[in-house]
Amino acid sequence: MYLDELHLLNFKNYQEANVRFSPSVNVLVGKNGSGKTNLLDAIYSLSFTKSAFASSDAQCIMIGQPFFMIKGKFNKAGKFYELMSSVQTGTKKTFREEGADYQKLSDHIGKYPVVLIAPDDVELVRESSEARRKFFDSIISQLDKTYLEALMQYNQALKQRNSLLRMFQERGTPDWLALESYDQILIRVGKLIYTRRFSFAEEFLPVFRKYFQYIVGEDEVTDLEYASELKDKSFEEGLIKNRQKDVMLQRTSFGIHRDDYLFTLGNGDLKKLGSQGQQKSFVIALKLAQFEIVQRAKGFKPILLLDDIFDKLDDFRIAKLLELMKSELGQLFITDARPDRTGELLRSIQVPAFVFSVNKGDVTPVNNSVSS
């Protein structure tokens, strides 16, 4: 699968852009703030129906404009498919495939997979459990529609249960029967989510370890463990035991929404003991494992988006990543503020690439390939 064409209107700093890409390596060069990352975000949005960096669609509309539109033409197995995403201020998002609107955006997830590696990904190690849950949920959701539906049902029931708990606090009288109706939903779909997360972690771990060892070039012991309260206690028991506590806290204090993924290096916590280089290598290995797992399930390679990746790695890790680019990966998009560096790196592995100059929202193809 690859992205053949991309058209933007009023998306972030792009008033209008029309670009045709190579099915292999595409390099976006330009100064910081020119719009390179925004271009990757537009591609990401066509895959996941939402931005990777903005918390709301409204934040993606160009300042002073009433709407944005992203249109892309993808090639899958020799057949072209056109996707379109459009948001107008004050109205519902429109998302179309081949001119037909999706009734549920969730139906689109996983059909045109991309993997994004960005500088802030190291926050997967450093931030709270929520970031790690979202990472793994996004992968599983691309592979398993039942899981995605269960996750959406769980989050909706959790939101409603927490609202009910706040109402109890205001009234001073809990309605246990009303609470039970939401508990039953959480229990039913929560068990499914727990089981799928557990099995996926077992599938993911050996693939991740393979890439980590490849990138660091050393026999370092790494581990990734799925941690859940449901390992030691049934969902029913946990919810009932914590009811009074939930009323006092005004939120649900037991369940799979509190799950975490523990990252270890050697015998300790990666966040505390790992160097910056080890943490970066760990995160890149996570993303490359995501790439392989999705490829296995879909039967084709996802699009790989590398945002400013060479600026964050040492020469050894760059060399290992370049080896993968040459042999294992499909369509790539690489951003870099230093075109000379990217050109030299790609020439070193004799990989032809199409170069685009990005300047304040304008995208211009550069005539010659960096490998020539």
PDB file of C-alpha atoms in Angstrom, residues 8-257:
ATOM      1  CA  LEU A   8      -4.855  19.976   1.407  1.00  0.00           C
ATOM      2  CA  LEU A   9      -7.077  23.004   1.900  1.00  0.00           C
ATOM      3  CA  ASN A  10      -6.772  25.206   5.006  1.00  0.00           C
ATOM      4  CA  PHE A  11      -5.095  22.423   6.992  1.00  0.00           C
ATOM      5  CA  LYS A  12      -2.932  23.948   9.708  1.00  0.00           C
ATOM      6  CA  ASN A  13      -0.400  26.156   7.861  1.00  0.00           C
ATOM      7  CA  TYR A  14      -1.351  24.866   4.386  1.00  0.00           C
ATOM      8  CA  GLN A  15      -3.755  27.150   2.547  1.00  0.00           C
ATOM      9  CA  GLU A  16      -3.571  24.801  -0.423  1.00  0.00           C
ATOM     10  CA  ALA A  17      -1.201  22.014  -1.399  1.00  0.00           C
ATOM     11  CA  ASN A  18      -1.278  19.340  -4.099  1.00  0.00           C
ATOM     12  CA  VAL A  19       1.487  16.749  -3.963  1.00  0.00           C
ATOM     13  CA  ARG A  20       2.211  13.472  -5.708  1.00  0.00           C
ATOM     14  CA  PHE A  21       4.524  11.082  -3.897  1.00  0.00           C
ATOM     15  CA  SER A  22       6.868   8.208  -4.662  1.00  0.00           C
ATOM     16  CA  PRO A  23       5.766   4.718  -3.581  1.00  0.00           C
ATOM     17  CA  SER A  24       9.190   4.279  -1.956  1.00  0.00           C
ATOM     18  CA  VAL A  25      11.097   6.994  -0.038  1.00  0.00           C
ATOM     19  CA  ASN A  26       9.879  10.591   0.245  1.00  0.00           C
ATOM     20  CA  VAL A  27      12.015  13.189   1.993  1.00  0.00           C
ATOM     21  CA  LEU A  28      10.491  16.449   3.237  1.00  0.00           C
ATOM     22  CA  VAL A  29      13.135  19.061   3.897  1.00  0.00           C
ATOM     23  CA  GLY A  30      12.782  22.585   5.247  1.00  0.00           C
ATOM     24  CA  LYS A  31      13.376  24.782   8.247  1.00  0.00           C
ATOM     25  CA  ASN A  32      11.723  24.038  11.572  1.00  0.00           C
ATOM     26  CA  GLY A  33       8.176  25.401  11.562  1.00  0.00           C
ATOM     27  CA  SER A  34       7.822  25.220   7.786  1.00  0.00           C
ATOM     28  CA  GLY A  35       5.080  22.550   7.883  1.00  0.00           C
ATOM     29  CA  LYS A  36       6.907  19.234   7.455  1.00  0.00           C
ATOM     30  CA  THR A  37       5.296  17.641  10.499  1.00  0.00           C
ATOM     31  CA  ASN A  38       1.890  19.028   9.500  1.00  0.00           C
ATOM     32  CA  LEU A  39       2.172  17.144   6.208  1.00  0.00           C
ATOM     33  CA  LEU A  40       2.821  13.898   8.076  1.00  0.00           C
ATOM     34  CA  ASP A  41      -0.113  14.696  10.354  1.00  0.00           C
ATOM     35  CA  ALA A  42      -2.422  15.033   7.339  1.00  0.00           C
ATOM     36  CA  ILE A  43      -1.380  11.537   6.204  1.00  0.00           C
ATOM     37  CA  TYR A  44      -1.869  10.208   9.729  1.00  0.00           C
ATOM     38  CA  SER A  45      -5.335  11.797   9.838  1.00  0.00           C
ATOM     39  CA  LEU A  46      -6.420   9.924   6.719  1.00  0.00           C
ATOM     40  CA  SER A  47      -5.491   6.666   8.450  1.00  0.00           C
ATOM     41  CA  PHE A  48      -6.814   7.269  11.982  1.00  0.00           C
ATOM     42  CA  THR A  49      -9.539   9.878  11.165  1.00  0.00           C
ATOM     43  CA  LYS A  50      -7.904  12.290  13.634  1.00  0.00           C
ATOM     44  CA  SER A  51      -4.706  14.243  14.171  1.00  0.00           C
ATOM     45  CA  ALA A  52      -1.706  12.714  15.906  1.00  0.00           C
ATOM     46  CA  PHE A  53      -0.818  16.007  17.563  1.00  0.00           C
ATOM     47  CA  ALA A  54      -3.951  18.177  17.930  1.00  0.00           C
ATOM     48  CA  SER A  55      -6.482  17.383  20.655  1.00  0.00           C
ATOM     49  CA  SER A  56      -9.429  18.556  18.512  1.00  0.00           C
ATOM     50  CA  ASP A  57     -10.297  18.879  14.828  1.00  0.00           C
ATOM     51  CA  ALA A  58     -10.861  22.614  15.249  1.00  0.00           C
ATOM     52  CA  GLN A  59      -7.173  23.067  16.050  1.00  0.00           C
ATOM     53  CA  CYS A  60      -6.319  21.767  12.570  1.00  0.00           C
ATOM     54  CA  ILE A  61      -8.272  24.512  10.752  1.00  0.00           C
ATOM     55  CA  MET A  62      -6.038  27.250   9.375  1.00  0.00           C
ATOM     56  CA  ILE A  63      -6.334  30.453  11.419  1.00  0.00           C
ATOM     57  CA  GLY A  64      -8.992  32.727   9.962  1.00  0.00           C
ATOM     58  CA  GLN A  65     -10.616  30.000   7.848  1.00  0.00           C
ATOM     59  CA  PRO A  66     -13.951  28.219   8.451  1.00  0.00           C
ATOM     60  CA  PHE A  67     -12.934  24.666   7.417  1.00  0.00           C
ATOM     61  CA  PHE A  68     -10.179  22.285   6.370  1.00  0.00           C
ATOM     62  CA  MET A  69     -10.111  19.435   3.865  1.00  0.00           C
ATOM     63  CA  ILE A  70      -7.659  16.584   3.388  1.00  0.00           C
ATOM     64  CA  LYS A  71      -7.915  14.346   0.350  1.00  0.00           C
ATOM     65  CA  GLY A  72      -5.653  11.406  -0.422  1.00  0.00           C
ATOM     66  CA  LYS A  73      -5.409   8.747  -3.118  1.00  0.00           C
ATOM     67  CA  PHE A  74      -4.074   5.394  -1.882  1.00  0.00           C
ATOM     68  CA  ASN A  75      -2.986   2.388  -3.900  1.00  0.00           C
ATOM     69  CA  LYS A  76      -3.810  -1.001  -2.396  1.00  0.00           C
ATOM     70  CA  ALA A  77      -2.915  -4.093  -4.429  1.00  0.00           C
ATOM     71  CA  GLY A  78      -2.939  -2.087  -7.652  1.00  0.00           C
ATOM     72  CA  LYS A  79      -6.302  -0.416  -7.081  1.00  0.00           C
ATOM     73  CA  PHE A  80      -6.724   3.258  -6.177  1.00  0.00           C
ATOM     74  CA  TYR A  81      -8.971   4.475  -3.354  1.00  0.00           C
ATOM     75  CA  GLU A  82      -9.773   8.111  -2.585  1.00  0.00           C
ATOM     76  CA  LEU A  83     -10.230   9.242   1.011  1.00  0.00           C
ATOM     77  CA  MET A  84     -11.520  12.637   2.097  1.00  0.00           C
ATOM     78  CA  SER A  85     -11.705  14.229   5.535  1.00  0.00           C
ATOM     79  CA  SER A  86     -13.366  17.607   6.052  1.00  0.00           C
ATOM     80  CA  VAL A  87     -14.207  19.662   9.129  1.00  0.00           C
ATOM     81  CA  GLN A  88     -16.197  22.894   9.154  1.00  0.00           C
ATOM     82  CA  THR A  89     -16.490  25.035  12.273  1.00  0.00           C
ATOM     83  CA  GLY A  90     -19.619  24.132  14.207  1.00  0.00           C
ATOM     84  CA  THR A  91     -20.498  21.049  12.154  1.00  0.00           C
ATOM     85  CA  LYS A  92     -19.814  17.328  12.295  1.00  0.00           C
ATOM     86  CA  LYS A  93     -16.731  15.903  10.595  1.00  0.00           C
ATOM     87  CA  THR A  94     -17.200  14.372   7.138  1.00  0.00           C
ATOM     88  CA  PHE A  95     -15.063  11.343   6.287  1.00  0.00           C
ATOM     89  CA  ARG A  96     -15.451   9.523   2.974  1.00  0.00           C
ATOM     90  CA  GLU A  97     -13.996   6.566   1.124  1.00  0.00           C
ATOM     91  CA  GLU A  98     -14.603   6.524  -2.621  1.00  0.00           C
ATOM     92  CA  GLY A  99     -17.276   9.206  -2.214  1.00  0.00           C
ATOM     93  CA  ALA A 100     -19.289   7.294   0.402  1.00  0.00           C
ATOM     94  CA  ASP A 101     -19.623   8.736   3.908  1.00  0.00           C
ATOM     95  CA  TYR A 102     -18.770   6.584   6.894  1.00  0.00           C
ATOM     96  CA  GLN A 103     -21.646   6.251   9.321  1.00  0.00           C
ATOM     97  CA  LYS A 104     -19.155   5.291  12.034  1.00  0.00           C
ATOM     98  CA  LEU A 105     -15.577   6.554  11.878  1.00  0.00           C
ATOM     99  CA  SER A 106     -14.478   3.447  13.751  1.00  0.00           C
ATOM    100  CA  ASP A 107     -15.283   1.403  10.608  1.00  0.00           C
ATOM    101  CA  HIS A 108     -12.306   3.062   8.901  1.00  0.00           C
ATOM    102  CA  ILE A 109      -9.663   2.245  11.519  1.00  0.00           C
ATOM    103  CA  GLY A 110      -7.111  -0.286  10.264  1.00  0.00           C
ATOM    104  CA  LYS A 111      -7.955  -0.075   6.550  1.00  0.00           C
ATOM    105  CA  TYR A 112      -5.058   2.245   5.629  1.00  0.00           C
ATOM    106  CA  PRO A 113      -2.509   1.721   8.414  1.00  0.00           C
ATOM    107  CA  VAL A 114       0.386   4.068   9.116  1.00  0.00           C
ATOM    108  CA  VAL A 115       3.105   4.004  11.789  1.00  0.00           C
ATOM    109  CA  LEU A 116       4.433   7.336  13.056  1.00  0.00           C
ATOM    110  CA  ILE A 117       7.785   7.717  14.828  1.00  0.00           C
ATOM    111  CA  ALA A 118       8.093  11.221  16.279  1.00  0.00           C
ATOM    112  CA  PRO A 119      10.452  12.979  18.721  1.00  0.00           C
ATOM    113  CA  ASP A 120       7.879  13.072  21.539  1.00  0.00           C
ATOM    114  CA  ASP A 121       7.376   9.291  21.432  1.00  0.00           C
ATOM    115  CA  VAL A 122       9.861   8.926  24.278  1.00  0.00           C
ATOM    116  CA  GLU A 123       7.006  10.172  26.471  1.00  0.00           C
ATOM    117  CA  LEU A 124       5.641   6.624  26.187  1.00  0.00           C
ATOM    118  CA  VAL A 125       8.371   5.747  28.663  1.00  0.00           C
ATOM    119  CA  ARG A 126       8.265   8.880  30.799  1.00  0.00           C
ATOM    120  CA  GLU A 127       4.562   9.745  30.988  1.00  0.00           C
ATOM    121  CA  SER A 128       1.609   8.146  32.773  1.00  0.00           C
ATOM    122  CA  SER A 129      -0.018   4.793  32.067  1.00  0.00           C
ATOM    123  CA  GLU A 130      -2.645   6.461  29.861  1.00  0.00           C
ATOM    124  CA  ALA A 131      -0.107   7.118  27.080  1.00  0.00           C
ATOM    125  CA  ARG A 132       1.011   3.488  27.073  1.00  0.00           C
ATOM    126  CA  ARG A 133      -2.569   2.174  27.068  1.00  0.00           C
ATOM    127  CA  LYS A 134      -3.434   4.430  24.126  1.00  0.00           C
ATOM    128  CA  PHE A 135      -0.408   3.183  22.187  1.00  0.00           C
ATOM    129  CA  PHE A 136      -1.286  -0.480  22.526  1.00  0.00           C
ATOM    130  CA  ASP A 137      -5.028   0.143  22.162  1.00  0.00           C
ATOM    131  CA  SER A 138      -4.380   1.906  18.845  1.00  0.00           C
ATOM    132  CA  ILE A 139      -2.505  -1.136  17.512  1.00  0.00           C
ATOM    133  CA  ILE A 140      -5.031  -3.729  18.669  1.00  0.00           C
ATOM    134  CA  SER A 141      -7.914  -1.581  17.390  1.00  0.00           C
ATOM    135  CA  GLN A 142      -6.428  -1.635  13.878  1.00  0.00           C
ATOM    136  CA  LEU A 143      -6.357  -5.437  13.964  1.00  0.00           C
ATOM    137  CA  ASP A 144      -9.538  -6.312  15.855  1.00  0.00           C
ATOM    138  CA  LYS A 145     -12.878  -4.574  15.238  1.00  0.00           C
ATOM    139  CA  THR A 146     -14.497  -6.420  18.147  1.00  0.00           C
ATOM    140  CA  TYR A 147     -11.858  -4.989  20.460  1.00  0.00           C
ATOM    141  CA  LEU A 148     -12.382  -1.460  19.147  1.00  0.00           C
ATOM    142  CA  GLU A 149     -16.141  -1.706  19.650  1.00  0.00           C
ATOM    143  CA  ALA A 150     -15.651  -3.099  23.166  1.00  0.00           C
ATOM    144  CA  LEU A 151     -13.242  -0.290  24.013  1.00  0.00           C
ATOM    145  CA  MET A 152     -15.715   2.348  22.833  1.00  0.00           C
ATOM    146  CA  GLN A 153     -18.532   0.731  24.839  1.00  0.00           C
ATOM    147  CA  TYR A 154     -16.345   0.537  27.922  1.00  0.00           C
ATOM    148  CA  ASN A 155     -15.264   4.183  27.739  1.00  0.00           C
ATOM    149  CA  GLN A 156     -18.874   5.329  27.269  1.00  0.00           C
ATOM    150  CA  ALA A 157     -20.138   3.237  30.200  1.00  0.00           C
ATOM    151  CA  LEU A 158     -17.228   4.424  32.359  1.00  0.00           C
ATOM    152  CA  LYS A 159     -18.037   8.051  31.572  1.00  0.00           C
ATOM    153  CA  GLN A 160     -21.707   7.528  32.471  1.00  0.00           C
ATOM    154  CA  ARG A 161     -20.846   5.624  35.663  1.00  0.00           C
ATOM    155  CA  ASN A 162     -18.539   8.428  36.810  1.00  0.00           C
ATOM    156  CA  SER A 163     -21.277  10.980  36.116  1.00  0.00           C
ATOM    157  CA  LEU A 164     -23.646   8.904  38.253  1.00  0.00           C
ATOM    158  CA  LEU A 165     -21.082   8.779  41.062  1.00  0.00           C
ATOM    159  CA  ARG A 166     -20.808  12.579  41.036  1.00  0.00           C
ATOM    160  CA  MET A 167     -24.608  12.780  41.180  1.00  0.00           C
ATOM    161  CA  PHE A 168     -24.614  10.490  44.225  1.00  0.00           C
ATOM    162  CA  GLN A 169     -22.208  12.833  45.974  1.00  0.00           C
ATOM    163  CA  GLU A 170     -24.439  15.815  45.268  1.00  0.00           C
ATOM    164  CA  ARG A 171     -27.630  14.040  46.392  1.00  0.00           C
ATOM    165  CA  GLY A 172     -26.058  12.206  49.288  1.00  0.00           C
ATOM    166  CA  THR A 173     -27.991   8.995  48.467  1.00  0.00           C
ATOM    167  CA  PRO A 174     -26.437   6.320  46.203  1.00  0.00           C
ATOM    168  CA  ASP A 175     -28.663   4.408  43.786  1.00  0.00           C
ATOM    169  CA  TRP A 176     -26.976   1.000  43.696  1.00  0.00           C
ATOM    170  CA  LEU A 177     -29.431  -0.407  41.149  1.00  0.00           C
ATOM    171  CA  ALA A 178     -28.604   2.336  38.654  1.00  0.00           C
ATOM    172  CA  LEU A 179     -24.905   1.768  39.275  1.00  0.00           C
ATOM    173  CA  GLU A 180     -25.332  -1.959  38.676  1.00  0.00           C
ATOM    174  CA  SER A 181     -26.563  -1.367  35.111  1.00  0.00           C
ATOM    175  CA  TYR A 182     -23.249   0.285  34.204  1.00  0.00           C
ATOM    176  CA  ASP A 183     -21.262  -2.281  36.171  1.00  0.00           C
ATOM    177  CA  GLN A 184     -22.678  -5.050  33.990  1.00  0.00           C
ATOM    178  CA  ILE A 185     -21.478  -3.299  30.821  1.00  0.00           C
ATOM    179  CA  LEU A 186     -18.023  -2.674  32.278  1.00  0.00           C
ATOM    180  CA  ILE A 187     -17.737  -6.298  33.375  1.00  0.00           C
ATOM    181  CA  ARG A 188     -18.894  -7.755  30.055  1.00  0.00           C
ATOM    182  CA  VAL A 189     -16.688  -5.718  27.711  1.00  0.00           C
ATOM    183  CA  GLY A 190     -13.895  -5.223  30.262  1.00  0.00           C
ATOM    184  CA  LYS A 191     -13.224  -8.961  30.423  1.00  0.00           C
ATOM    185  CA  LEU A 192     -12.941  -9.076  26.627  1.00  0.00           C
ATOM    186  CA  ILE A 193     -10.526  -6.125  26.619  1.00  0.00           C
ATOM    187  CA  TYR A 194      -8.388  -7.660  29.361  1.00  0.00           C
ATOM    188  CA  THR A 195      -8.137 -11.015  27.581  1.00  0.00           C
ATOM    189  CA  ARG A 196      -7.189  -9.404  24.258  1.00  0.00           C
ATOM    190  CA  ARG A 197      -4.608  -7.088  25.830  1.00  0.00           C
ATOM    191  CA  PHE A 198      -3.020 -10.031  27.625  1.00  0.00           C
ATOM    192  CA  SER A 199      -2.751 -12.196  24.502  1.00  0.00           C
ATOM    193  CA  PHE A 200      -1.502  -9.283  22.394  1.00  0.00           C
ATOM    194  CA  ALA A 201       1.275  -8.479  24.881  1.00  0.00           C
ATOM    195  CA  GLU A 202       2.494 -12.072  24.590  1.00  0.00           C
ATOM    196  CA  GLU A 203       2.476 -11.817  20.786  1.00  0.00           C
ATOM    197  CA  PHE A 204       4.131  -8.397  20.768  1.00  0.00           C
ATOM    198  CA  LEU A 205       7.006  -9.052  23.204  1.00  0.00           C
ATOM    199  CA  PRO A 206       9.260 -11.323  21.066  1.00  0.00           C
ATOM    200  CA  VAL A 207       8.882  -9.034  18.037  1.00  0.00           C
ATOM    201  CA  PHE A 208       9.765  -6.015  20.148  1.00  0.00           C
ATOM    202  CA  ARG A 209      12.798  -7.753  21.670  1.00  0.00           C
ATOM    203  CA  LYS A 210      14.083  -8.641  18.203  1.00  0.00           C
ATOM    204  CA  TYR A 211      14.073  -5.004  17.091  1.00  0.00           C
ATOM    205  CA  PHE A 212      15.519  -3.675  20.338  1.00  0.00           C
ATOM    206  CA  GLN A 213      18.485  -6.035  20.146  1.00  0.00           C
ATOM    207  CA  TYR A 214      18.921  -5.148  16.486  1.00  0.00           C
ATOM    208  CA  ILE A 215      18.981  -1.398  17.165  1.00  0.00           C
ATOM    209  CA  VAL A 216      21.272  -1.400  20.209  1.00  0.00           C
ATOM    210  CA  GLY A 217      23.557  -4.126  18.897  1.00  0.00           C
ATOM    211  CA  GLU A 218      23.990  -5.537  22.397  1.00  0.00           C
ATOM    212  CA  ASP A 219      22.503  -8.403  24.355  1.00  0.00           C
ATOM    213  CA  GLU A 220      20.578  -6.243  26.819  1.00  0.00           C
ATOM    214  CA  VAL A 221      17.722  -7.885  28.697  1.00  0.00           C
ATOM    215  CA  THR A 222      14.457  -6.039  28.112  1.00  0.00           C
ATOM    216  CA  ASP A 223      10.918  -6.817  29.102  1.00  0.00           C
ATOM    217  CA  LEU A 224       7.422  -5.525  28.515  1.00  0.00           C
ATOM    218  CA  GLU A 225       4.736  -6.632  30.940  1.00  0.00           C
ATOM    219  CA  TYR A 226       1.001  -6.025  30.804  1.00  0.00           C
ATOM    220  CA  ALA A 227      -0.122  -5.036  34.312  1.00  0.00           C
ATOM    221  CA  SER A 228      -3.803  -5.227  35.276  1.00  0.00           C
ATOM    222  CA  GLU A 229      -5.800  -5.427  38.484  1.00  0.00           C
ATOM    223  CA  LEU A 230      -7.820  -8.197  36.840  1.00  0.00           C
ATOM    224  CA  LYS A 231      -4.878 -10.587  37.148  1.00  0.00           C
ATOM    225  CA  ASP A 232      -5.543 -10.920  40.887  1.00  0.00           C
ATOM    226  CA  LYS A 233      -9.227 -10.103  41.249  1.00  0.00           C
ATOM    227  CA  SER A 234     -12.402 -10.603  39.218  1.00  0.00           C
ATOM    228  CA  PHE A 235     -14.029  -7.523  37.709  1.00  0.00           C
ATOM    229  CA  GLU A 236     -17.245  -8.128  39.680  1.00  0.00           C
ATOM    230  CA  GLU A 237     -15.385  -8.426  42.987  1.00  0.00           C
ATOM    231  CA  GLY A 238     -13.305  -5.314  42.333  1.00  0.00           C
ATOM    232  CA  LEU A 239     -16.259  -3.102  41.459  1.00  0.00           C
ATOM    233  CA  ILE A 240     -18.374  -4.249  44.423  1.00  0.00           C
ATOM    234  CA  LYS A 241     -15.524  -3.937  46.918  1.00  0.00           C
ATOM    235  CA  ASN A 242     -14.726  -0.375  45.768  1.00  0.00           C
ATOM    236  CA  ARG A 243     -18.270   1.024  45.564  1.00  0.00           C
ATOM    237  CA  GLN A 244     -18.134   3.124  48.717  1.00  0.00           C
ATOM    238  CA  LYS A 245     -14.662   4.348  47.775  1.00  0.00           C
ATOM    239  CA  ASP A 246     -15.930   5.251  44.279  1.00  0.00           C
ATOM    240  CA  VAL A 247     -18.763   7.328  45.732  1.00  0.00           C
ATOM    241  CA  MET A 248     -16.321   9.218  47.919  1.00  0.00           C
ATOM    242  CA  LEU A 249     -13.804   9.765  45.062  1.00  0.00           C
ATOM    243  CA  GLN A 250     -16.583  10.393  42.505  1.00  0.00           C
ATOM    244  CA  ARG A 251     -14.850   8.153  39.984  1.00  0.00           C
ATOM    245  CA  THR A 252     -14.409   4.454  39.215  1.00  0.00           C
ATOM    246  CA  SER A 253     -11.283   3.231  40.985  1.00  0.00           C
ATOM    247  CA  PHE A 254     -11.144  -0.354  39.668  1.00  0.00           C
ATOM    248  CA  GLY A 255     -11.021  -1.628  36.118  1.00  0.00           C
ATOM    249  CA  ILE A 256      -9.069  -2.026  32.898  1.00  0.00           C
ATOM    250  CA  HIS A 257      -8.928   1.781  32.466  1.00  0.00           C
TER     251      HIS A 257
END
